[in-house]
Amino acid sequence: MTETARLRRLIVSTFSLNGLTIQEKSCAHLAQQLGPLETTEERDQWLEKIVDYVRSSNTNEGNIVTYELLVKALKFCCDLQVLNDEDILRVIPAYKLPRYRYCALTKKFLRISSETSMFGNAQSKISQYVDRYTVIRQRMSRIKTVTDGTLNQPLTIGDKIRDVDYLLSSGAGLKFNGSSKKNPILLLGILVQLKEGGRHYLEDPTGAIPLDLSKTDFKKGFFSENCCVLAEGYFCHDREVFSVTDMALPPSERTEISKIYFGESNIYSDDNDHNLHSCNPKLLEYEQHKQRMIVFVCDVFLDDPKVVKKFHTLLNAYNEVGPVAIVMMGDYLSCRVPSHRYAQELKAHLNELGHYIHDMTPVLCKQTTFVLLSGPGDRYCGAAGASILPRPTIPACLTEEFHRLVPRSVFTTNPCRLQYCTQQIHIIRADGLMNKTANYDVRLKSMDRKKYSSVAETDDNTVNNYIKTLESQSHLITVPLDICPTYWPLASHSLSLYPMPDLVCIADANAPEYSTRNSNDPNSSNTKISSSGCVFFNPVSFI
């Protein structure tokens, strides 16, 4: 048997063992490409890469490896040997993020292929809460409890959760009526106010039940309206009220566990090639050896000479280092600028900044990517749109000159996502998120303010409770829509924190500066702890 025949036999058997059938033309072309390789190990490595690409590609050919697919796989595997700028740093705006919805029947996250509009119907408002509930509910099915079940198998929290409609049914209502603390009922739902009068309800996709919070022991975290909580207590059948004895936020889950069930390849992009590029071992090697930095700056008032001078000093300091990116977050102009002149002033000051970066910091201009997000006070899209998340990008008519002077600049939405090598980063610029979450806690209405003041009496305690709330909800916004409005069709995926990223930047000028540490890092002296393995930080205002 000739060497070419043995190679073709190896190719056919390799694809067959992976459930694939390669066409004759494809097999001949692949044998021709792999023939110059000297060792068997090199051929096996290339075959493994090509098979991995074919298996992960979404084609309509089933398990048939066509000539066109093979050529695409070979080109992709060759491109893996060289890293380009798009592989190292990628900026994804909110409207380009793929959308997924959890299916309880298949227990998988299914892609939503329909087009997304900023302005949705009433169903899109409901869907954002249903999606958030189902994500948390499936997470509870994996978190073990102390109580043992049958055959010494530990129960999960999901095994103990009851639906609201089951509790309200006649037979179940009599069964659980007056149940003791030794056998409490556990519900998972969203805190809402369905009627005027201050009474809160717990709502899940099956129904809603009124709550009695007068004797409730609240655990750590903030319990605002529209927040998904675990409520434990007993059902009063006569009053049809659920008397809550204990209320807690759903436990968070570490990133590596969530990605196993979610599927790591399609979190950030619809581009299959980019998803495979993010798994390239060369990216991890680059990340570990280069150790480049990303600089986050908030509230860069370009019309304030003092702020501009300090920002020029910062740019000059980093000109020799050349960080991988400088993330600039608004507001870009102070409130002194009238609304009718705002767009013209913003364009003029961006052009001045572009000229300075191009002329005075050539290293940054060539090696660093400038990522620009709008702030809550930027009024280029009108005062009404300034408070709704996600905020659109700054119009191209205002940024074309800056982009010409600084080609490595990206204007994106607020919030947005970054992928640096293998690290995933979420960025949001909004003022007062922490204060709103704390101020709209239901305990402010259900108990005395003096008793509640002990919950958030220090900044460290407030930050820890706020981070715990975000981790439990897997979402950046945990307050009602009238407090922090969002575009309904975009809210569930653009503001989602599931699976938990590696880094979350919450630029809040009204909150204290903070950064969290991993709960598994006992050597750190930082008192702000993240139990999910994600790092949260606030860069505060640059001014």
Coordinates of C-alpha atoms in Angstrom, one line a residue:
M1 CA 0.0 0.0 0.0
T2 CA 1.4 3.4 -1.0
E3 CA 1.9 6.3 1.4
T4 CA -1.0 8.2 -0.2
A5 CA -3.4 5.3 0.1
R6 CA -2.5 4.8 3.8
L7 CA -3.0 8.5 4.4
R8 CA -6.5 8.5 2.7
R9 CA -7.4 5.4 4.8
L10 CA -6.4 7.3 7.9
I11 CA -8.5 10.3 6.9
V12 CA -11.6 8.2 6.2
S13 CA -11.3 6.2 9.4
T14 CA -10.7 9.4 11.5
F15 CA -13.9 11.0 10.2
S16 CA -15.9 7.8 10.5
L17 CA -15.0 7.4 14.2
N18 CA -16.4 10.9 14.7
G19 CA -19.7 10.1 13.0
L20 CA -18.7 11.9 9.7
T21 CA -18.6 10.9 6.1
I22 CA -16.0 12.6 3.9
Q23 CA -16.6 12.9 0.2
E24 CA -14.1 11.5 -2.3
K25 CA -13.1 14.9 -3.6
S26 CA -12.7 16.2 -0.1
C27 CA -10.6 13.2 0.9
A28 CA -8.2 13.6 -2.1
H29 CA -7.8 17.3 -1.4
L30 CA -7.1 16.7 2.3
A31 CA -4.6 13.9 1.6
Q32 CA -2.8 16.3 -0.8
Q33 CA -2.6 19.0 1.9
L34 CA -1.4 16.6 4.7
G35 CA 1.1 14.7 2.5
P36 CA 4.1 17.1 3.0
L37 CA 3.9 16.6 6.8
E38 CA 6.7 14.3 7.9
T39 CA 5.5 12.8 11.2
T40 CA 2.3 10.9 12.1
E41 CA 1.8 13.1 15.2
E42 CA 1.6 16.3 13.0
R43 CA -1.0 14.7 10.8
D44 CA -3.1 13.5 13.7
Q45 CA -3.0 17.0 15.2
W46 CA -4.2 18.6 12.0
L47 CA -6.9 16.0 11.6
E48 CA -8.1 16.6 15.1
K49 CA -8.4 20.3 14.5
I50 CA -10.2 19.9 11.2
V51 CA -12.7 17.4 12.8
D52 CA -13.3 19.7 15.7
Y53 CA -14.2 22.6 13.3
V54 CA -16.5 20.4 11.2
R55 CA -18.3 19.0 14.2
S56 CA -18.9 22.5 15.6
S57 CA -19.9 24.1 12.3
N58 CA -23.6 24.7 11.6
T59 CA -24.3 23.3 8.2
N60 CA -27.3 21.8 6.4
E61 CA -25.3 18.9 5.0
G62 CA -25.7 16.7 8.2
N63 CA -22.7 14.5 8.7
I64 CA -21.3 14.9 5.1
V65 CA -18.0 16.7 4.8
T66 CA -18.2 18.6 1.5
Y67 CA -15.3 20.1 -0.4
E68 CA -16.4 23.6 0.4
L69 CA -16.6 22.8 4.2
L70 CA -13.2 21.2 4.1
V71 CA -11.6 24.2 2.4
K72 CA -13.2 26.5 5.0
A73 CA -11.9 24.2 7.8
L74 CA -8.3 24.2 6.4
K75 CA -8.3 28.0 6.1
F76 CA -9.5 28.3 9.7
C77 CA -6.9 25.9 11.1
C78 CA -4.2 27.8 9.2
D79 CA -5.4 31.1 10.6
L80 CA -5.1 29.7 14.1
Q81 CA -1.4 29.8 13.8
V82 CA -1.4 33.6 13.6
L83 CA -3.2 35.9 16.1
N84 CA -4.7 39.1 14.8
D85 CA -6.1 42.1 16.6
E86 CA -9.7 40.9 16.4
D87 CA -8.8 37.7 18.1
I88 CA -7.1 39.5 21.0
L89 CA -9.8 42.1 21.7
R90 CA -13.4 42.1 20.4
V91 CA -16.1 44.6 21.3
I92 CA -19.7 43.4 21.1
P93 CA -22.5 45.9 21.3
A94 CA -25.8 45.1 22.9
Y95 CA -27.8 44.6 19.7
K96 CA -25.4 42.1 18.3
L97 CA -25.5 39.7 21.2
P98 CA -27.2 36.3 20.5
R99 CA -30.4 35.6 22.4
Y100 CA -31.1 32.3 24.2
R101 CA -34.0 30.9 26.1
Y102 CA -34.0 27.9 28.5
C103 CA -36.3 25.0 27.5
A104 CA -37.4 23.0 30.5
L105 CA -38.3 20.0 28.4
T106 CA -34.9 19.5 26.7
K107 CA -33.0 21.2 29.6
K108 CA -31.0 23.2 27.1
F109 CA -30.6 26.8 26.1
L110 CA -32.1 27.2 22.6
R111 CA -31.2 30.0 20.2
I112 CA -33.9 32.6 19.4
S113 CA -33.5 33.4 15.7
S114 CA -36.1 36.1 15.3
E115 CA -35.0 39.6 14.7
T116 CA -34.8 42.0 17.6
S117 CA -36.3 45.5 17.7
M118 CA -35.7 48.1 20.4
F119 CA -39.4 48.7 20.8
G120 CA -41.3 45.5 21.6
N121 CA -44.9 44.6 22.4
A122 CA -46.4 43.6 25.8
Q123 CA -45.2 40.0 25.4
S124 CA -41.6 41.1 25.3
K125 CA -42.0 42.8 28.7
I126 CA -43.3 39.6 30.2
S127 CA -40.7 37.5 28.5
Q128 CA -37.8 39.3 30.1
Y129 CA -39.0 38.3 33.6
V130 CA -39.9 34.8 32.5
D131 CA -36.5 34.3 31.1
R132 CA -34.8 35.6 34.2
Y133 CA -37.0 33.2 36.4
T134 CA -36.3 30.1 34.3
V135 CA -32.5 30.8 34.3
I136 CA -32.6 31.0 38.1
R137 CA -34.9 28.0 38.4
Q138 CA -32.7 25.7 36.4
R139 CA -29.7 26.9 38.4
M140 CA -31.5 25.8 41.6
S141 CA -31.8 22.3 40.2
R142 CA -28.0 21.8 40.6
I143 CA -27.4 23.3 44.1
K144 CA -27.4 20.7 46.8
T145 CA -29.0 21.1 50.2
V146 CA -28.1 19.6 53.5
T147 CA -31.2 17.4 53.7
D148 CA -30.7 13.9 52.3
G149 CA -33.3 12.4 50.1
T150 CA -34.1 8.8 49.3
L151 CA -31.3 6.3 48.9
N152 CA -29.0 8.8 50.6
Q153 CA -29.0 11.0 47.6
P154 CA -28.8 14.7 48.4
L155 CA -31.7 16.8 47.4
T156 CA -31.4 20.0 45.4
I157 CA -33.1 23.3 46.1
G158 CA -35.1 22.7 42.9
D159 CA -36.5 19.5 44.3
K160 CA -38.0 21.4 47.3
I161 CA -39.5 24.3 45.4
R162 CA -43.3 24.4 45.0
D163 CA -45.2 26.2 42.3
V164 CA -47.7 28.9 43.3
D165 CA -50.6 27.3 41.4
Y166 CA -50.0 24.0 43.3
L167 CA -50.1 25.8 46.6
L168 CA -53.3 27.6 45.7
S169 CA -55.1 24.5 44.5
S170 CA -57.8 23.3 46.9
G171 CA -56.2 20.0 47.8
A172 CA -52.7 21.3 48.2
G173 CA -54.0 24.3 50.1
L174 CA -55.6 22.1 52.8
K175 CA -52.5 19.9 52.9
F176 CA -50.1 22.7 53.6
N177 CA -52.5 24.8 55.8
G178 CA -50.9 25.6 59.1
S179 CA -47.8 23.6 58.4
S180 CA -45.2 23.8 61.1
K181 CA -41.7 25.2 60.9
K182 CA -40.4 21.6 60.8
N183 CA -42.0 21.1 57.4
P184 CA -42.0 24.6 55.7
I185 CA -42.9 25.3 52.1
L186 CA -40.3 26.7 49.8
L187 CA -41.4 29.0 46.9
L188 CA -39.3 30.7 44.2
G189 CA -40.8 33.8 42.5
I190 CA -40.5 37.5 41.8
L191 CA -41.5 40.1 44.3
V192 CA -44.2 42.4 42.8
Q193 CA -47.0 44.7 43.9
L194 CA -50.1 43.8 41.9
K195 CA -52.5 46.1 43.8
E196 CA -52.3 49.4 45.6
G197 CA -52.0 49.3 49.3
G198 CA -48.4 48.2 49.8
R199 CA -49.0 44.4 49.9
H200 CA -46.3 42.4 48.1
Y201 CA -47.0 39.3 46.1
L202 CA -44.7 36.4 45.0
E203 CA -45.3 35.6 41.3
D204 CA -44.0 32.8 39.2
P205 CA -45.1 31.7 35.7
T206 CA -48.0 29.7 37.2
G207 CA -49.6 32.4 39.4
A208 CA -49.2 34.9 42.2
I209 CA -49.8 34.7 46.0
P210 CA -50.0 37.5 48.6
L211 CA -47.2 37.6 51.2
D212 CA -47.1 38.4 54.9
L213 CA -43.7 39.8 55.7
S214 CA -44.3 41.0 59.2
K215 CA -42.3 38.1 60.8
T216 CA -39.8 37.5 58.0
D217 CA -36.2 36.9 58.7
F218 CA -34.4 38.5 55.7
K219 CA -30.9 37.1 54.8
K220 CA -28.1 39.0 53.2
G221 CA -28.6 41.0 50.1
F222 CA -31.2 43.6 48.8
F223 CA -34.8 42.5 48.2
S224 CA -36.2 45.0 45.8
E225 CA -39.3 44.7 43.7
N226 CA -38.9 42.6 40.5
C227 CA -36.2 40.6 42.4
C228 CA -36.4 36.8 42.3
V229 CA -36.3 35.4 45.8
L230 CA -36.6 32.2 47.8
A231 CA -39.4 32.4 50.3
E232 CA -39.9 29.8 53.1
G233 CA -42.9 29.7 55.3
Y234 CA -46.4 28.3 55.7
F235 CA -49.7 28.9 53.9
C236 CA -52.7 30.3 55.7
H237 CA -55.7 28.8 53.8
D238 CA -58.3 30.9 55.5
R239 CA -56.7 34.2 54.5
E240 CA -55.0 32.8 51.3
V241 CA -51.8 34.4 52.4
F242 CA -48.3 33.0 52.4
S243 CA -46.7 33.8 55.7
V244 CA -42.9 34.1 55.1
T245 CA -40.6 33.1 57.9
D246 CA -37.3 33.3 55.9
M247 CA -36.5 35.0 52.7
A248 CA -33.2 34.7 50.9
L249 CA -31.7 35.4 47.5
P250 CA -31.1 32.4 45.2
P251 CA -27.5 31.1 45.7
S252 CA -25.1 32.0 42.9
E253 CA -23.2 29.5 40.8
R254 CA -19.6 29.6 39.7
T255 CA -18.8 30.4 36.1
E256 CA -17.2 27.2 35.2
I257 CA -20.2 25.2 36.3
S258 CA -22.7 27.4 34.4
K259 CA -20.7 27.1 31.2
I260 CA -20.9 23.4 31.3
Y261 CA -24.7 23.5 31.1
F262 CA -25.0 26.6 28.9
G263 CA -22.4 25.7 26.3
E264 CA -19.4 27.9 26.2
S265 CA -19.0 28.3 22.5
N266 CA -21.9 30.7 21.7
I267 CA -22.1 33.1 24.6
Y268 CA -20.9 36.3 22.9
S269 CA -21.2 35.9 19.1
D270 CA -23.1 34.3 16.3
D271 CA -19.9 33.9 14.3
N272 CA -18.9 30.3 14.7
D273 CA -15.3 31.0 13.6
H274 CA -14.9 33.6 16.3
N275 CA -16.3 31.2 18.9
L276 CA -13.7 28.6 17.9
H277 CA -10.9 31.3 17.8
S278 CA -11.7 32.1 21.5
C279 CA -10.7 28.5 22.4
N280 CA -7.4 28.9 20.6
P281 CA -4.5 27.8 23.0
K282 CA -2.4 30.6 21.6
L283 CA -4.8 33.2 23.1
L284 CA -4.2 31.8 26.6
E285 CA -0.5 31.7 26.0
Y286 CA -0.6 35.4 24.8
E287 CA -2.7 36.4 27.7
Q288 CA -0.3 34.8 30.3
H289 CA 2.9 36.0 28.8
K290 CA 2.1 39.5 27.6
Q291 CA 0.0 40.5 30.6
R292 CA -1.3 43.6 29.0
M293 CA -3.7 45.9 30.8
I294 CA -7.1 47.5 30.1
V295 CA -7.6 51.1 31.4
F296 CA -11.2 52.2 32.5
V297 CA -11.9 55.9 32.7
C298 CA -15.3 57.3 33.6
D299 CA -16.7 60.9 33.3
V300 CA -14.1 62.4 30.9
F301 CA -15.4 66.0 30.6
L302 CA -13.8 67.1 27.3
D303 CA -15.0 70.7 27.8
D304 CA -13.4 71.1 31.2
P305 CA -9.7 72.2 30.9
K306 CA -8.7 70.7 34.2
V307 CA -10.1 67.3 33.3
V308 CA -8.6 67.4 29.8
K309 CA -5.2 68.2 31.2
K310 CA -5.3 65.3 33.6
F311 CA -6.5 63.0 30.9
H312 CA -3.6 64.1 28.7
T313 CA -1.3 63.3 31.5
L314 CA -2.8 59.8 31.8
L315 CA -2.4 59.2 28.0
N316 CA 1.3 60.4 28.1
A317 CA 2.0 58.0 31.0
Y318 CA 0.6 55.0 29.1
N319 CA 2.2 56.0 25.7
E320 CA 5.3 53.9 26.4
V321 CA 3.4 50.9 27.9
G322 CA 0.6 50.7 25.2
P323 CA -2.3 49.0 27.0
V324 CA -4.5 46.7 25.0
A325 CA -7.5 49.1 25.4
I326 CA -8.6 52.3 27.0
V327 CA -12.3 52.2 27.8
M328 CA -13.7 55.8 28.0
M329 CA -17.1 56.2 29.5
G330 CA -19.3 59.3 29.5
D331 CA -20.4 61.8 30.3
Y332 CA -18.2 63.6 27.8
L333 CA -19.5 67.1 28.4
S334 CA -20.5 68.8 31.5
C335 CA -24.0 70.0 32.3
R336 CA -23.1 73.6 31.4
V337 CA -23.5 72.9 27.7
P338 CA -27.1 73.7 26.4
S339 CA -29.0 70.9 24.8
H340 CA -29.3 72.6 21.4
R341 CA -25.5 72.9 21.1
Y342 CA -24.6 69.5 22.7
A343 CA -24.0 67.6 19.4
Q344 CA -21.8 70.3 17.9
E345 CA -19.8 70.7 21.1
L346 CA -19.3 66.9 21.5
K347 CA -18.1 66.6 17.9
A348 CA -15.7 69.5 18.3
H349 CA -14.2 68.2 21.5
L350 CA -13.9 64.7 20.2
N351 CA -12.0 66.0 17.2
E352 CA -9.6 67.9 19.5
L353 CA -9.0 64.7 21.5
G354 CA -8.4 62.7 18.3
H355 CA -5.8 65.2 17.1
Y356 CA -4.0 65.0 20.5
I357 CA -3.9 61.2 20.4
H358 CA -2.8 61.1 16.8
D359 CA 0.0 63.8 17.2
M360 CA 1.2 63.4 20.8
T361 CA 0.7 59.7 21.7
P362 CA 1.6 57.8 18.5
V363 CA 2.2 54.5 20.3
L364 CA -1.3 54.5 21.8
C365 CA -2.7 55.5 18.4
K366 CA -1.1 52.4 16.8
Q367 CA -1.3 49.8 19.5
T368 CA -4.2 50.6 21.8
T369 CA -7.9 50.3 21.1
F370 CA -10.1 53.2 22.3
V371 CA -13.5 52.0 23.3
L372 CA -16.1 54.8 23.9
L373 CA -19.4 54.4 25.7
S374 CA -22.0 57.1 26.3
G375 CA -22.9 58.2 29.8
P376 CA -26.3 58.9 31.4
G377 CA -25.9 62.7 30.9
D378 CA -24.9 62.5 27.2
R379 CA -27.8 64.1 25.4
Y380 CA -27.0 63.5 21.7
C381 CA -30.1 61.3 21.4
G382 CA -32.4 63.5 23.4
A383 CA -33.2 63.7 27.1
A384 CA -35.9 60.9 26.9
G385 CA -33.5 58.3 25.5
A386 CA -30.7 59.1 27.9
S387 CA -32.2 57.2 30.7
I388 CA -33.2 54.0 28.9
L389 CA -30.8 51.1 28.7
P390 CA -29.2 49.9 26.6
R391 CA -28.1 53.3 25.2
P392 CA -27.2 53.4 21.5
T393 CA -23.8 54.3 20.2
I394 CA -22.8 57.9 19.5
P395 CA -23.9 58.8 15.9
A396 CA -21.3 58.3 13.2
C397 CA -21.7 61.9 12.0
L398 CA -20.2 63.0 15.3
T399 CA -17.3 60.5 15.4
E400 CA -16.1 60.2 11.8
E401 CA -13.2 62.6 12.2
F402 CA -12.1 61.0 15.5
H403 CA -12.2 57.6 13.9
R404 CA -10.1 58.9 11.0
L405 CA -7.5 60.2 13.3
V406 CA -7.6 57.2 15.7
P407 CA -8.4 54.2 13.4
R408 CA -8.3 51.8 16.4
S409 CA -11.3 53.4 18.0
V410 CA -14.7 51.7 18.6
F411 CA -17.9 53.5 19.6
T412 CA -20.3 51.0 21.1
T413 CA -23.5 50.8 23.2
N414 CA -24.0 51.1 26.9
P415 CA -23.8 48.4 28.2
C416 CA -21.5 46.4 26.0
R417 CA -19.2 43.4 26.3
L418 CA -15.5 42.9 25.6
Q419 CA -13.6 39.7 25.0
Y420 CA -9.9 40.0 25.7
C421 CA -8.3 36.7 24.6
T422 CA -10.2 34.2 26.8
Q423 CA -11.5 36.8 29.3
Q424 CA -15.1 38.0 29.1
I425 CA -15.9 41.5 30.4
H426 CA -19.2 43.2 30.9
I427 CA -19.3 47.1 31.0
I428 CA -22.2 49.3 32.1
R429 CA -22.2 53.0 32.8
A430 CA -25.1 54.2 35.0
D431 CA -25.4 56.4 38.0
G432 CA -27.2 55.4 41.2
L433 CA -27.7 51.7 40.5
M434 CA -26.4 50.6 43.9
N435 CA -28.4 53.4 45.8
K436 CA -31.6 52.5 43.9
T437 CA -31.2 48.8 44.7
A438 CA -30.8 49.6 48.4
N439 CA -33.4 52.3 48.6
Y440 CA -36.2 50.2 47.0
D441 CA -35.7 47.3 49.3
V442 CA -39.1 45.9 50.5
R443 CA -37.9 46.0 54.1
L444 CA -38.2 49.8 54.0
K445 CA -41.9 49.3 54.0
S446 CA -42.3 46.1 55.9
M447 CA -40.3 47.0 59.0
D448 CA -39.0 50.0 61.0
R449 CA -36.3 52.0 59.3
K450 CA -34.1 51.9 62.5
K451 CA -34.2 48.1 62.3
Y452 CA -33.3 48.2 58.6
S453 CA -30.5 50.6 59.0
S454 CA -28.3 47.9 60.5
V455 CA -28.4 46.0 57.2
A456 CA -26.5 48.7 55.2
E457 CA -24.8 50.9 57.8
T458 CA -21.3 50.8 56.1
D459 CA -20.1 51.1 52.6
D460 CA -18.5 47.6 52.7
N461 CA -21.7 46.0 53.8
T462 CA -23.7 47.8 51.1
V463 CA -21.2 46.8 48.4
N464 CA -21.3 43.1 49.6
N465 CA -25.1 43.1 49.6
Y466 CA -25.2 44.7 46.2
I467 CA -22.8 42.2 44.7
K468 CA -24.6 39.3 46.2
T469 CA -27.9 40.6 44.7
L470 CA -26.4 40.9 41.2
E471 CA -24.8 37.4 41.4
S472 CA -28.1 35.8 42.6
Q473 CA -30.2 37.5 39.9
S474 CA -27.7 36.9 37.1
H475 CA -28.7 40.4 35.9
L476 CA -27.4 43.9 36.1
I477 CA -30.8 45.6 36.8
T478 CA -32.7 44.4 39.8
V479 CA -35.1 47.4 40.4
P480 CA -38.5 48.1 38.8
L481 CA -38.7 49.4 35.3
D482 CA -40.1 52.8 36.4
I483 CA -36.9 53.3 38.4
C484 CA -34.5 52.1 35.7
P485 CA -36.3 51.8 32.3
T486 CA -35.0 49.4 29.7
Y487 CA -35.8 48.4 26.2
W488 CA -37.8 45.3 26.8
P489 CA -36.7 43.1 23.8
L490 CA -33.0 43.8 24.6
A491 CA -33.0 43.7 28.4
S492 CA -33.0 39.9 29.0
H493 CA -29.8 39.2 27.1
S494 CA -27.9 42.6 27.0
L495 CA -28.1 43.0 30.8
S496 CA -27.8 39.3 31.6
L497 CA -24.9 38.0 33.8
Y498 CA -25.5 34.3 32.9
P499 CA -23.1 32.6 32.6
M500 CA -21.1 34.9 34.9
P501 CA -18.3 36.7 33.1
D502 CA -14.7 37.0 34.3
L503 CA -15.0 40.8 35.0
V504 CA -17.9 43.2 35.5
C505 CA -17.3 47.0 35.4
I506 CA -20.2 49.0 36.9
A507 CA -19.2 52.6 36.4
D508 CA -21.4 54.4 39.0
A509 CA -20.4 57.9 40.0
N510 CA -22.7 57.9 43.0
A511 CA -21.3 54.7 44.5
P512 CA -18.0 54.3 46.4
E513 CA -15.0 52.9 44.7
Y514 CA -14.7 49.1 45.2
S515 CA -13.3 45.9 43.7
T516 CA -14.2 42.4 44.8
R517 CA -12.1 39.3 45.4
N518 CA -12.8 35.7 45.0
S519 CA -14.2 33.9 48.0
N520 CA -11.6 31.1 47.5
D521 CA -8.7 33.6 47.9
P522 CA -8.0 33.7 51.7
N523 CA -4.7 35.6 51.2
S524 CA -6.4 38.8 50.0
S525 CA -7.2 41.5 52.6
N526 CA -10.1 42.8 50.5
T527 CA -13.4 42.6 52.5
K528 CA -15.6 42.7 49.4
I529 CA -16.2 39.1 48.3
S530 CA -17.6 37.6 45.2
S531 CA -18.8 34.0 45.5
S532 CA -19.2 33.3 41.8
G533 CA -15.6 33.8 40.8
C534 CA -16.3 37.0 39.0
V535 CA -14.6 40.3 39.8
F536 CA -16.8 43.3 40.2
F537 CA -15.4 46.8 40.4
N538 CA -16.4 50.5 40.1
P539 CA -13.8 52.9 38.7
V540 CA -15.8 55.9 40.0
S541 CA -15.6 59.4 38.3
F542 CA -12.3 60.6 36.7
I543 CA -13.0 64.1 37.9

